[in-house]
Coordinates of C-alpha atoms and ligand atoms in Angstrom, one line a residue:
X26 CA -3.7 -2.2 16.8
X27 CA -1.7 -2.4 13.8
X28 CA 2.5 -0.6 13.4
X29 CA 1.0 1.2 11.3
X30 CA -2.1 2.9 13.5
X31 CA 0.6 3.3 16.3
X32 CA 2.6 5.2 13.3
X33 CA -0.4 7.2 12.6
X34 CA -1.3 7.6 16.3
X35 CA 2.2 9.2 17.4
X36 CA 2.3 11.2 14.4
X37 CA -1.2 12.8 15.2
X38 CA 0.4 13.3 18.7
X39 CA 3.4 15.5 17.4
X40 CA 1.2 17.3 15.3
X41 CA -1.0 18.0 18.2
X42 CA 1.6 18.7 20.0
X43 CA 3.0 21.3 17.6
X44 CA -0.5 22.8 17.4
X45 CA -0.2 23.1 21.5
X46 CA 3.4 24.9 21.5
X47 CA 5.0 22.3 22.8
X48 CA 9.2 22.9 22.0
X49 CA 10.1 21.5 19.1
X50 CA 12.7 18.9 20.7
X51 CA 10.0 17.1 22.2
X52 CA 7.7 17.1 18.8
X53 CA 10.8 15.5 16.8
X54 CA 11.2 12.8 19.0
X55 CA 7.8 11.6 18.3
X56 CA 8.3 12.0 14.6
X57 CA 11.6 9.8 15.1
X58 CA 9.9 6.9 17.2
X59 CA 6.9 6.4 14.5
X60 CA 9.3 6.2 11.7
X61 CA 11.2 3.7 14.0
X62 CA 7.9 2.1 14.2
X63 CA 6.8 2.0 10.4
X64 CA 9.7 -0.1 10.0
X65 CA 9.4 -2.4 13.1
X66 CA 9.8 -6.0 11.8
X67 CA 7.6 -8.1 13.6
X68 CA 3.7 -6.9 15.6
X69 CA 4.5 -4.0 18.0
X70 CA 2.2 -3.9 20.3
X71 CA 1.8 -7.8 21.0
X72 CA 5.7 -7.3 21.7
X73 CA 5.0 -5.0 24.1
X74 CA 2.2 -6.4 25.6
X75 CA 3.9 -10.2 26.0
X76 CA 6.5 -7.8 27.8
X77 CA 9.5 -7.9 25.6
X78 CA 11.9 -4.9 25.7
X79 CA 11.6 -2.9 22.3
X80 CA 15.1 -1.8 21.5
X81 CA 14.9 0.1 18.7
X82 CA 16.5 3.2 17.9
X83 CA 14.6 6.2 18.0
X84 CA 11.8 5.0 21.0
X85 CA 13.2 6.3 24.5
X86 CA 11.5 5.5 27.9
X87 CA 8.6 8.1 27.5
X88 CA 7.4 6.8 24.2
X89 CA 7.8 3.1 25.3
X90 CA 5.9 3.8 28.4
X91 CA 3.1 5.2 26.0
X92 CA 3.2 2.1 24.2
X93 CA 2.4 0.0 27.4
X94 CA -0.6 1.9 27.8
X95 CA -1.3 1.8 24.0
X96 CA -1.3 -2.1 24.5
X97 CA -3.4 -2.0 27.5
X98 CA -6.1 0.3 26.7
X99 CA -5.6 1.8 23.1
X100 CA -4.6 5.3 23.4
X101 CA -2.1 6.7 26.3
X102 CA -2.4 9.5 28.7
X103 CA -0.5 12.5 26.8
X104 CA -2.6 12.0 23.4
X105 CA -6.0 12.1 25.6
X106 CA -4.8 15.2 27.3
X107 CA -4.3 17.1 23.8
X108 CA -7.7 15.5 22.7
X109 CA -9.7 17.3 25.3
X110 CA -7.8 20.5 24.4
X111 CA -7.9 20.2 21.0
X112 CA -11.5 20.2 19.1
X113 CA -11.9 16.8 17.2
X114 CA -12.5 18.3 14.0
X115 CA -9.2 20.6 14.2
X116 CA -7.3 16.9 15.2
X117 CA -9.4 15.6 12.2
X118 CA -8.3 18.2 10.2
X119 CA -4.5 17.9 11.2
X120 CA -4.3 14.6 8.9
X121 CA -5.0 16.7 5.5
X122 CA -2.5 16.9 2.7
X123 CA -0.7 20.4 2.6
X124 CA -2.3 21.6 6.0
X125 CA 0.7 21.4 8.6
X126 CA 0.7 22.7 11.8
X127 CA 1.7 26.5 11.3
X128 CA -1.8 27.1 8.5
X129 CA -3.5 24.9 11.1
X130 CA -3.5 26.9 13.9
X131 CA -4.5 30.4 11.6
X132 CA -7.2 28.4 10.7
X133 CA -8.5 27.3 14.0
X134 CA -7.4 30.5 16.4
X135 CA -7.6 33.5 14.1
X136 CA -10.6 31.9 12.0
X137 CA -12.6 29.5 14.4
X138 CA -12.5 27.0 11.5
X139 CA -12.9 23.8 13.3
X140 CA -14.0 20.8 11.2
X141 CA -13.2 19.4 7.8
X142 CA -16.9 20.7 6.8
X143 CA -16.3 24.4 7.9
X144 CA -13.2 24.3 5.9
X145 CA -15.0 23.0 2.7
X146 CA -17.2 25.8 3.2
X147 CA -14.6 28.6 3.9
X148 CA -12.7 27.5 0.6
X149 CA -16.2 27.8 -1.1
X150 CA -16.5 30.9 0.0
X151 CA -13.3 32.1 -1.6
X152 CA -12.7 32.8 2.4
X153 CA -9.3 31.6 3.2
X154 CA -7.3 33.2 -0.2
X155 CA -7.1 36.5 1.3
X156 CA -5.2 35.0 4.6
X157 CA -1.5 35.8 4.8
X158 CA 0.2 32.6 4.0
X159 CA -2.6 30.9 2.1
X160 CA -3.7 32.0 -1.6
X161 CA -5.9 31.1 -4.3
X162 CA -4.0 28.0 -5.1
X163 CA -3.4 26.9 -1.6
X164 CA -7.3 27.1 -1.1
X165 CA -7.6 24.9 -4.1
X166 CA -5.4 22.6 -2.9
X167 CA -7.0 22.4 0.7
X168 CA -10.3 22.5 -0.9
X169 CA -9.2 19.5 -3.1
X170 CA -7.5 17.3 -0.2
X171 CA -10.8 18.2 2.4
X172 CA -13.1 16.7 -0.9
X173 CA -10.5 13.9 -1.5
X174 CA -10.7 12.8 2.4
X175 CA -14.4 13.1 2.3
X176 CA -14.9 10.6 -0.7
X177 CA -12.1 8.4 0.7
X178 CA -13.9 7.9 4.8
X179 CA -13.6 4.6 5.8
X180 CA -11.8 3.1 3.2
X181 CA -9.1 0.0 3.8
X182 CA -5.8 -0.2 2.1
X183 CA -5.6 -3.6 0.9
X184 CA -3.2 -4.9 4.2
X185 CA -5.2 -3.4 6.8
X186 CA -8.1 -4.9 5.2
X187 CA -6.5 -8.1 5.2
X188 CA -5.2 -7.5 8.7
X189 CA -8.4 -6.5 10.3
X190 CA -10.3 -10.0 8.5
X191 CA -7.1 -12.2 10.1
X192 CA -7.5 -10.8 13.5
X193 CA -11.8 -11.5 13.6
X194 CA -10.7 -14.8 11.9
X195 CA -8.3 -15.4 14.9
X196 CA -11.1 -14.1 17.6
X197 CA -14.2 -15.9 16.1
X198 CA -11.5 -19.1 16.0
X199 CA -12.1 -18.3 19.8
X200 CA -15.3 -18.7 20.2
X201 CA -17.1 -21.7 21.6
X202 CA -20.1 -21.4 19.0
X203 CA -17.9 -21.1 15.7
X204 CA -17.3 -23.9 13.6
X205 CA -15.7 -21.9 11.1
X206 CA -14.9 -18.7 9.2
X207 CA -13.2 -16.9 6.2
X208 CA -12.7 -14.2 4.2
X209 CA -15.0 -13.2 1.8
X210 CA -16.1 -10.1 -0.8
X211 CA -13.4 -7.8 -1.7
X212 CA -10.7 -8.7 0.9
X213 CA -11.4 -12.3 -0.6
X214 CA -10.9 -10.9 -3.9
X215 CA -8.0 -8.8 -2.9
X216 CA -9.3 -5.3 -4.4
X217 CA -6.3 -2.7 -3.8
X218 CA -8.8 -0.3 -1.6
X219 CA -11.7 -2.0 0.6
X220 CA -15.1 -0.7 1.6
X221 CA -16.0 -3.3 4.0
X222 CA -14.4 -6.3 5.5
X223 CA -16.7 -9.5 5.4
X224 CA -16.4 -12.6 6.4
X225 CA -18.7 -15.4 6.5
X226 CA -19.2 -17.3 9.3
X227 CA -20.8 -20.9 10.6
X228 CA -22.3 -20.7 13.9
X229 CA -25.9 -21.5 15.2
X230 CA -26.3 -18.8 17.6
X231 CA -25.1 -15.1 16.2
X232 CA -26.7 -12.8 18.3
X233 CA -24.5 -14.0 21.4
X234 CA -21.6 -13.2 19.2
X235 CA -23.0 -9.5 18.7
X236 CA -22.6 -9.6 22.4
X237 CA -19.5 -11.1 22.3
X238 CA -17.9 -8.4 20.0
X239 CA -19.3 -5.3 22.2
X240 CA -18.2 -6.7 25.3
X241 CA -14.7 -7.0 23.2
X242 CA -15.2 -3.1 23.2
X243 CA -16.3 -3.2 19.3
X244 CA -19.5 -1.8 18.5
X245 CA -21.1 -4.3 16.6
X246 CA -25.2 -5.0 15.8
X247 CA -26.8 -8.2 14.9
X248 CA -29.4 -7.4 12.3
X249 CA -31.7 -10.8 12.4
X250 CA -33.6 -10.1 9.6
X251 CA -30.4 -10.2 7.0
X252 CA -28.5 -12.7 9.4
X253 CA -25.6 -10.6 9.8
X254 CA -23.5 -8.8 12.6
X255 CA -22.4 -5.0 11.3
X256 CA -18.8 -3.5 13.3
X257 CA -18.4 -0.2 13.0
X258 CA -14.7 0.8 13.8
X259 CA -14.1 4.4 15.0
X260 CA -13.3 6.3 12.0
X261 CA -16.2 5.2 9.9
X262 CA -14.6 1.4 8.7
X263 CA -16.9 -1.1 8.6
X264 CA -16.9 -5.0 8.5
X265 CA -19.6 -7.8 8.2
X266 CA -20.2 -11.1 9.3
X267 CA -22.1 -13.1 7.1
X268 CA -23.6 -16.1 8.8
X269 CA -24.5 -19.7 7.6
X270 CA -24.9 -23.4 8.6
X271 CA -22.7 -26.0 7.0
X272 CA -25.5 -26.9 4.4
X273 CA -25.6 -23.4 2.6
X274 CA -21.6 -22.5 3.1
X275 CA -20.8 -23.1 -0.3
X276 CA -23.9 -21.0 -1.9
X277 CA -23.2 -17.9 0.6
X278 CA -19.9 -18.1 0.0
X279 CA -20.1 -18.0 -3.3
X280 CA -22.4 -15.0 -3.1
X281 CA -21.0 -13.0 -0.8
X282 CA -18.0 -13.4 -2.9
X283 CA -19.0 -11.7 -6.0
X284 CA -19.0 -10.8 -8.9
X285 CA -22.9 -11.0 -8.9
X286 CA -22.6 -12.4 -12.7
X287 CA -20.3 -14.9 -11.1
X288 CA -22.2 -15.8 -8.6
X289 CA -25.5 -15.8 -10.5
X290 CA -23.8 -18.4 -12.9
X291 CA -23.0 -20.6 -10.1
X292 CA -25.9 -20.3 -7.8
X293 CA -28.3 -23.3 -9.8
X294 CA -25.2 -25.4 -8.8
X295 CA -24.8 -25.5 -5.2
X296 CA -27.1 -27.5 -4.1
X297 CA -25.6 -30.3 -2.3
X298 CA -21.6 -29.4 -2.9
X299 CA -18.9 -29.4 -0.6
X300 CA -16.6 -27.2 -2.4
X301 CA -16.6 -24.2 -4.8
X302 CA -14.9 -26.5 -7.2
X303 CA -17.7 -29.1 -7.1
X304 CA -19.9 -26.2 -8.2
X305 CA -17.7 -24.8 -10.8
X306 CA -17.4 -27.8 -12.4
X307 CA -21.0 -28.9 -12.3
X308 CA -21.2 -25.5 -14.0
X309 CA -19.1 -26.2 -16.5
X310 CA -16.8 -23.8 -15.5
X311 CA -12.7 -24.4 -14.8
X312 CA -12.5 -23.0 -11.0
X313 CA -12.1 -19.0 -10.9
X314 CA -9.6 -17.7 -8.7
X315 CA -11.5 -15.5 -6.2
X316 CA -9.1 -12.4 -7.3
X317 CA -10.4 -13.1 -10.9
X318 CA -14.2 -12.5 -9.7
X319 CA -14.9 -9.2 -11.1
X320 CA -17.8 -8.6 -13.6
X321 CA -19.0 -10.7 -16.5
X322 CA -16.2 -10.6 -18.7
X323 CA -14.3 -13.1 -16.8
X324 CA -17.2 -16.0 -17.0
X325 CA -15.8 -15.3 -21.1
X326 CA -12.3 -15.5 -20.7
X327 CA -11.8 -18.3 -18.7
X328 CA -13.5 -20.4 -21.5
X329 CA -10.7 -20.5 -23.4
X330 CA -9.0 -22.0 -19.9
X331 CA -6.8 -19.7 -16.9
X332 CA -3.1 -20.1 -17.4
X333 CA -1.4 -20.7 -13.8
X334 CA -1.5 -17.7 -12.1
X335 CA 1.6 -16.2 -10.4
X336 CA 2.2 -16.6 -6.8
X337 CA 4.8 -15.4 -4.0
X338 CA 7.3 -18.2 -4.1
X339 CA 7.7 -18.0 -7.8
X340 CA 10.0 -14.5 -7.2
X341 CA 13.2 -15.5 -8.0
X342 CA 14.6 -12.1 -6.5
X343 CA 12.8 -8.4 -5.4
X344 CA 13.8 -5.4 -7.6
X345 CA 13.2 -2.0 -6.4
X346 CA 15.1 -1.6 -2.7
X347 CA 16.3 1.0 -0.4
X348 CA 19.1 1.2 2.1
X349 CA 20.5 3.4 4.6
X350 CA 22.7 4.7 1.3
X351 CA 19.3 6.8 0.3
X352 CA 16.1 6.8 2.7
X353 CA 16.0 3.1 3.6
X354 CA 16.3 1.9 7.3
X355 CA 18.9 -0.5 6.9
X356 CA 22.3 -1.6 5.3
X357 CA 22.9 -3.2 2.2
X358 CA 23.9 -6.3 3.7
X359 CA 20.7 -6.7 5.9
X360 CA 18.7 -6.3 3.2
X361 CA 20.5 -9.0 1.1
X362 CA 20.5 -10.9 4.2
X363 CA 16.6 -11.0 4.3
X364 CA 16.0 -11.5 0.9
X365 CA 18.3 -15.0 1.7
X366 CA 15.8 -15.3 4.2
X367 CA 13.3 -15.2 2.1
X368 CA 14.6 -17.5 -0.8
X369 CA 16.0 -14.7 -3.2
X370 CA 18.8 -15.4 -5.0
X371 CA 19.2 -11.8 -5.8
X372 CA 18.6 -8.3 -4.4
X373 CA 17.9 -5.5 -6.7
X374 CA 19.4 -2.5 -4.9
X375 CA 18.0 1.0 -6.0
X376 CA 18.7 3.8 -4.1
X377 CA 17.2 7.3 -4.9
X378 CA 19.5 9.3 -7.5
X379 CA 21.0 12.5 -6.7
X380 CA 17.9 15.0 -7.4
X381 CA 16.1 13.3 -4.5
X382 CA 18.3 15.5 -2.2
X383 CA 15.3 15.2 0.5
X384 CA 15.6 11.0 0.3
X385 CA 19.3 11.1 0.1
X386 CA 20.1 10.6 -3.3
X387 CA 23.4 9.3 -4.4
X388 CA 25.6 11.5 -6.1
X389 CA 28.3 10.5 -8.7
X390 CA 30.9 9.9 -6.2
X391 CA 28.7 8.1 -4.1
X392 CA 27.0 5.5 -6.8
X393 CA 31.5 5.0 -7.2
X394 CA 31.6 3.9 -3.6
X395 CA 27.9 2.1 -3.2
X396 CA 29.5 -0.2 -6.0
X397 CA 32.6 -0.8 -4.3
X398 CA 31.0 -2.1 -1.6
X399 CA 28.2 -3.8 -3.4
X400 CA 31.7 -5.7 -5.3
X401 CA 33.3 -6.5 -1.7
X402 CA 30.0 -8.0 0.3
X403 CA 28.9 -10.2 -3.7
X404 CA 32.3 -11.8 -2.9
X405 CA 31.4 -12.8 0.3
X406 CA 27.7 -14.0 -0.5
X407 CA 27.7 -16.9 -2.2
X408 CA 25.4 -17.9 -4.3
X409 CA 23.4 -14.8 -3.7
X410 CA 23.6 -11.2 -6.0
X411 CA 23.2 -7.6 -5.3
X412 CA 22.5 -6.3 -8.5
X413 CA 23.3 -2.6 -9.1
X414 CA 20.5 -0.5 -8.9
X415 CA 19.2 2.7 -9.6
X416 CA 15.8 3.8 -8.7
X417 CA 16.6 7.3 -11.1
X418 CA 14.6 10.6 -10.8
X419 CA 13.0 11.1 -14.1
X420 CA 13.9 14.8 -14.7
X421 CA 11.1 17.2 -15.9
X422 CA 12.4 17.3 -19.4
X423 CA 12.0 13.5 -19.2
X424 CA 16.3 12.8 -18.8
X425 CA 17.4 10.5 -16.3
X426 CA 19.0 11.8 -13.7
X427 CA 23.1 11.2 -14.6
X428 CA 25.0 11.7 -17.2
X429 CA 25.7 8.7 -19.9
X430 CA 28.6 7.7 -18.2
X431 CA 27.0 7.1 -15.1
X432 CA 24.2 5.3 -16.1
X433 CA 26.7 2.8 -18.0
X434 CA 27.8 1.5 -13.9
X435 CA 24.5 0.2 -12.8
X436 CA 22.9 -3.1 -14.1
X437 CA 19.5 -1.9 -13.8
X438 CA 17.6 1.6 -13.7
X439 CA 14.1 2.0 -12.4
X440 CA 12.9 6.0 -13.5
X441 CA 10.2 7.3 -11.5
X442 CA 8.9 10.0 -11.4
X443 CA 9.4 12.0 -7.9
X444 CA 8.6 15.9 -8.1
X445 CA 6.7 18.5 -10.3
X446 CA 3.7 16.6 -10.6
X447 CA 1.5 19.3 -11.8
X448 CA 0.7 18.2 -15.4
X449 CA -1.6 17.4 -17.6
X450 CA -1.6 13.7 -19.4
X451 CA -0.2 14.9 -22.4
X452 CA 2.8 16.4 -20.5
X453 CA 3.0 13.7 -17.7
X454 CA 2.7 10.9 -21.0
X455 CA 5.4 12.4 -22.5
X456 CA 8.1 12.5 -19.9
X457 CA 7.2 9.0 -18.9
X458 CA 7.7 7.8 -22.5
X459 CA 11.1 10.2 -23.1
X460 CA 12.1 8.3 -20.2
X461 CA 11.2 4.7 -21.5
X462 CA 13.2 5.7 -24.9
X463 CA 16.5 6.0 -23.1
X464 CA 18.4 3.2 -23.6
X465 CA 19.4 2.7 -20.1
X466 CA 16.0 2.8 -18.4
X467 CA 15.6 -1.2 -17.8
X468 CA 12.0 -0.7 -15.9
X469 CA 9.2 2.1 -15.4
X470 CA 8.4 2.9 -11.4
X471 CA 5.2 3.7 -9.8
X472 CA 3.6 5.4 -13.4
X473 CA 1.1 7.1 -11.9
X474 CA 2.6 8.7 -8.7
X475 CA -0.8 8.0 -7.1
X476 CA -1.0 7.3 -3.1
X477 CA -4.4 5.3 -2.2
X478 CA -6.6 7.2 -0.1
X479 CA -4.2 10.1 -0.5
X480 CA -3.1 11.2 -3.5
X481 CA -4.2 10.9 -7.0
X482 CA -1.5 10.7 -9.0
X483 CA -1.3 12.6 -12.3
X484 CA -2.9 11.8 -15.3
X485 CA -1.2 9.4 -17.8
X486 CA -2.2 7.7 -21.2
X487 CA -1.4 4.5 -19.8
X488 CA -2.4 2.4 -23.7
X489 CA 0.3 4.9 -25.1
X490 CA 3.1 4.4 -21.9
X491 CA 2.6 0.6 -22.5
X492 CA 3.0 0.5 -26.7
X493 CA 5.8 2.9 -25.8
X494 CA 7.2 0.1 -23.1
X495 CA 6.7 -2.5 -25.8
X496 CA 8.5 -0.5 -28.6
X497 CA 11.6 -0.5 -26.4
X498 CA 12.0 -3.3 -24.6
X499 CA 11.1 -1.8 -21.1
X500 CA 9.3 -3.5 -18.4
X501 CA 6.8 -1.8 -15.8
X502 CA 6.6 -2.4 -12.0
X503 CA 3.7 -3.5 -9.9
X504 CA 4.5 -1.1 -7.1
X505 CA 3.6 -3.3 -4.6
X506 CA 3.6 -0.4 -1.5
X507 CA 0.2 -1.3 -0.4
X508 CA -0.2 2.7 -0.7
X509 CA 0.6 2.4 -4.8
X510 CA -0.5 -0.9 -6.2
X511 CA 1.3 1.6 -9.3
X512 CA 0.2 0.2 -12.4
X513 CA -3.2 -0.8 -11.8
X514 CA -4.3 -4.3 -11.9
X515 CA -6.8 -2.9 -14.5
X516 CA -4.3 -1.8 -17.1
X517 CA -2.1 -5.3 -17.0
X518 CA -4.8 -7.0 -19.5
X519 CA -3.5 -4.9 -22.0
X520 CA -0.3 -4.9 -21.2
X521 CA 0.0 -8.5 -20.8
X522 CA -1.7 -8.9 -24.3
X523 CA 1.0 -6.5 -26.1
X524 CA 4.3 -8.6 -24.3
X525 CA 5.7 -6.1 -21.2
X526 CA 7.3 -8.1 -18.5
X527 CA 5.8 -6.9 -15.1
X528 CA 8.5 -6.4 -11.9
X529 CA 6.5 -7.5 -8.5
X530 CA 8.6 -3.8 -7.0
X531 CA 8.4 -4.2 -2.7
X532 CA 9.8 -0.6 -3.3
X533 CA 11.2 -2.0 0.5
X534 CA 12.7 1.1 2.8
X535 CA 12.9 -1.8 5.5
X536 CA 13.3 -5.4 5.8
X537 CA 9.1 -5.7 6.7
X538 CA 9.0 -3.8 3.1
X539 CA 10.3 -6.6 1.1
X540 CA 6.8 -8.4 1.9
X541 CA 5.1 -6.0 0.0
X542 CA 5.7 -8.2 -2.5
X543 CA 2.8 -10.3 -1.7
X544 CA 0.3 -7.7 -2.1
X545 CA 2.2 -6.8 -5.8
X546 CA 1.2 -10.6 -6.4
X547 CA -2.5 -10.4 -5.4
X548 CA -3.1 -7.7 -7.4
X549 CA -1.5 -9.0 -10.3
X550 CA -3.5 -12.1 -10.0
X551 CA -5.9 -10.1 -10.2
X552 CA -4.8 -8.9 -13.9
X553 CA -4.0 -12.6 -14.7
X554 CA -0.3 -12.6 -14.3
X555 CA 1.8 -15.1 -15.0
X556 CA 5.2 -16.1 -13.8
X557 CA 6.0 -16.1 -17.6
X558 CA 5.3 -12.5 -17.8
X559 CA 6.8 -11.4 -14.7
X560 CA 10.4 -9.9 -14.5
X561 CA 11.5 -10.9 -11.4
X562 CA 10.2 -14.7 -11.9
X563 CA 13.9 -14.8 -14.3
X564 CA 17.2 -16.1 -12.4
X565 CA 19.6 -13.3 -11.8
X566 CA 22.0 -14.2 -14.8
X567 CA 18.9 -14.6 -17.4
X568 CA 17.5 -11.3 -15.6
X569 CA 20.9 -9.5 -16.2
X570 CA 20.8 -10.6 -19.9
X571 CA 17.4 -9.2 -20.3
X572 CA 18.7 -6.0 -19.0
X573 CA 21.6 -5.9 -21.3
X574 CA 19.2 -6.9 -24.7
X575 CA 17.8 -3.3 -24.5
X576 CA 21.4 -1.4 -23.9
X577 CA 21.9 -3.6 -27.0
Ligands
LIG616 ZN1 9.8 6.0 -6.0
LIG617 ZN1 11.5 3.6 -4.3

């Protein structure tokens, strides 16, 4: 079990509880120990289970003596207890946008609505805007959120996906009939969101391994006829194991991989190879970087050759940080500390500006005394850089959020957009591109304000946001939150051809954030990115003076 289903799990527990009347003491302090957990460094539960103390602020001995049980047996006593008195689909619905506790329980006490479904009918039936509390647009919004869910049912972000094909990599490793296994399809091609996890596998006898998996407690088939085992995980997340003998490795690999035009175009080739590079080349083909698989354009661009793609340790520095100054978990100088860690030479710090009120967002006198001690701790590091950051609120109007003579202090200004996103694209469009005029705005944040498997996002002209970003010298981010991926990988091709620089943004709120970054890098592979093209690929003092070119 992933931090982040633990995360999940304890806070599906407080809302439960909340739903059960428990006092709201107890409810906070399981909101406080799953943020404590989001932000956990290393793997919970194997902590726990190889029986090291957890000292972390925020978990007290009740929640630690859940997580025991969470290690042993995957769910603990007081969460089953609330399970049996609360009907699965009112738990289910507990996890949708805009439905907290309070509408919850109207819906399930007063109206016996008890499942997603039932709620998607009710809205409908123009059945819940006449409740006290709820509305027309509130019943759009549920209605929206139920739908959204619905669609989204057993989808992957792109690090659980990855997570989940490490740890049957790392059990299959374990098994006396494996020779060998690895990632394949979409985790292999690192798509942001993932249907299912496959792998392909070589091993003589599958069916035992069906066994194998079930008596592992995973429900797994073996389906003979297509020579694969299907896992179903409990909330509808699926993964497959591909099997294969040494001789056809390379041609199911190459299959299951995708694109089918790239695998059809390689296919007459395998016969006999070793490698996916033998058969690329017999193709006549340069090899194609598995992230770089996607339709039949790509067997046309990579005739004219495939520059060197970008890769983790070519980050000179991370821009786009938090600290315990705004929302982040930790000081400035842990974070700086990491990112030496790490092989930074530079941190760039951007706390949330002073309309973020709910994150903690600096106000004028505050940015005064960040810097001071931003200036104090730069003496100290050697060879190492905070730069002065601000990740600034870009206001409905489309202003940052300080005045001019504010803005002059930092090095560097990231302007996202953080409230009031009901627009339309020409409005949204707009106030991104007001933004990306200012002179001080060095980089545009998360463009679309989308969540994966959560949130949409608003609607943007992203071909006019980038000629705008050209036009002025401004770079955008890869939000690399696995939750944003914010510009899509889709969208870099034309950026890329028109000149913007692209920041890899961890958008870190904890140390375990700054390795975002990796997944910001996998998806910009996947939109051919250089290290040429990418911001934070600069040293810090050729990255300040891109920063002051646009100030002019
Ligand atoms: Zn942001
Ligand atoms: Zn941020």
């Amino acid at each position: 079990m992933t931090n982040r289903e633990v995360y999940r799990l304890l806070r599906q527990t407080s809302t439960l509880l909340e739903l059960d009347g428990e006092n709201p003491f107890k409810i906070k302090a399981y909101d406080k120990a799953a943020d404590a957990i989001r932000n956990y460094p290393g793997h919970l539960l194997e902590d726990v289970a190889a029986g090291q103390a957890i000292k972390v602020e925020g978990i007290g001995p009740a929640i630690a003596s859940h997580l025991k049980e969470l290690a042993e047996r995957g769910s603990f006593a007081r969460l089953d207890d609330l399970r049996t008195r609360i009907p699965e689909g009112v738990v289910e619905m507990s996890g949708l946008r805009g439905l907290g506790p309070k509408k919850l329980n109207i819906l399930w006490r007063d109206y016996a609505i008890t499942s997603v479904d039932a709620l998607m009918e009710a809205c409908e039936r123009d059945k819940l805007s006449g409740i006290k509390g709820f509305g027309h647009k509130t019943q759009a919004a549920l209605y929206n959120a139920a739908m959204y869910r619905q669609q989204q049912q057993g989808l992957l972000h792109i690090d659980e996906a990855h997570e989940r094909a490490e740890e049957l990599t790392a059990w299959l490793g374990t098994q006396p009939n494996v020779k060998r296994s690895a990632a394949t399809g979409q985790v292999r091609r690192c798509l942001p969101v993932v249907e299912v996890v496959e792998l392909l596998v070589e091993t003589g006898e599958p069916a035992s391994l069906a066994e194998a998996l079930n008596a592992s407690g995973l429900e797994a088939y073996y389906q003979a006829d297509r020579n694969r085992i299907d896992i179903a995980y409990g909330k509808g997340e699926r993964a497959l194991l591909h099997f294969t003998d040494a001789d056809t490795w390379v041609a199911r690999m190459v299959e299951t991989t995708g694109s089918e035009e790239v695998a059809q175009a390689l296919l007459p080739y395998v016969k006999g190879v070793q490698t996916e590079d033998e058969a690329f080349a017999k193709a006549g083909l340069p090899t194609i970087p598995a992230e770089l698989r996607e339709g039949a354009e790509v067997l046309e661009h990579v005739k004219a050759g495939i520059p060197r793609l970008l890769e983790v340790t070519d980050l000179k520095g991370t821009l786009h940080a938090h600290s315990t100054w705004s929302d982040g978990a930790e000081t400035i100088q842990k974070m700086a500390e990491a990112c030496i860690e790490r092989g930074y030479e530079y941190l760039g710090l951007t706390d949330h500006s002073q309309t973020a009120a709910y994150a903690g967002g600096l106000n004028t006198q505050r940015v005064a005394e960040q810097h001071t001690e931003i200036d104090t701790l730069n003496a100290k590091l050697k060879g190492f850089r905070v730069l002065k950051g601000i990740e600034s609120d870009i206001l409905p109007n489309g202003d940052l959020d300080y005045p001019t003579e504010v803005l002059q202090q930092f090095e560097f200004i990231i302007a996202s957009i953080h409230s009031g996103f009901r627009m339309d694209e020409a409005q949204a469009t707009q106030r991104l591109i007001r933004a990306v005029e200012n002179p001080y705005t060095s980089i545009v944040g998360h463009p679309t304000g989308r969540l994966l498997l959560s949130r949409e996002g608003y609607p943007i002209d992203h071909r006019k946001l980038i000629d705008a970003c050209v036009a002025n010298g401004t770079a955008i981010e890869i939000n690399a939150n696995p939750y944003r991926l914010d510009i899509d990988w889709k969208w870099l091709d034309y950026a890329l051809g028109k000149g913007v620089s692209i920041a890899i943004s961890p958008d870190a709120h904890s140390i375990g954030g700054l390795d975002h970054a990796k997944w910001g890098v996998a998806v910009g592979r996947k939109g051919w990115l250089t290290p040429e093209a990418t911001l934070n690929c600069l040293s810090a003092e050729e990255l300040l003076a891109w920063f002051k070119r646009k100030r002019g």
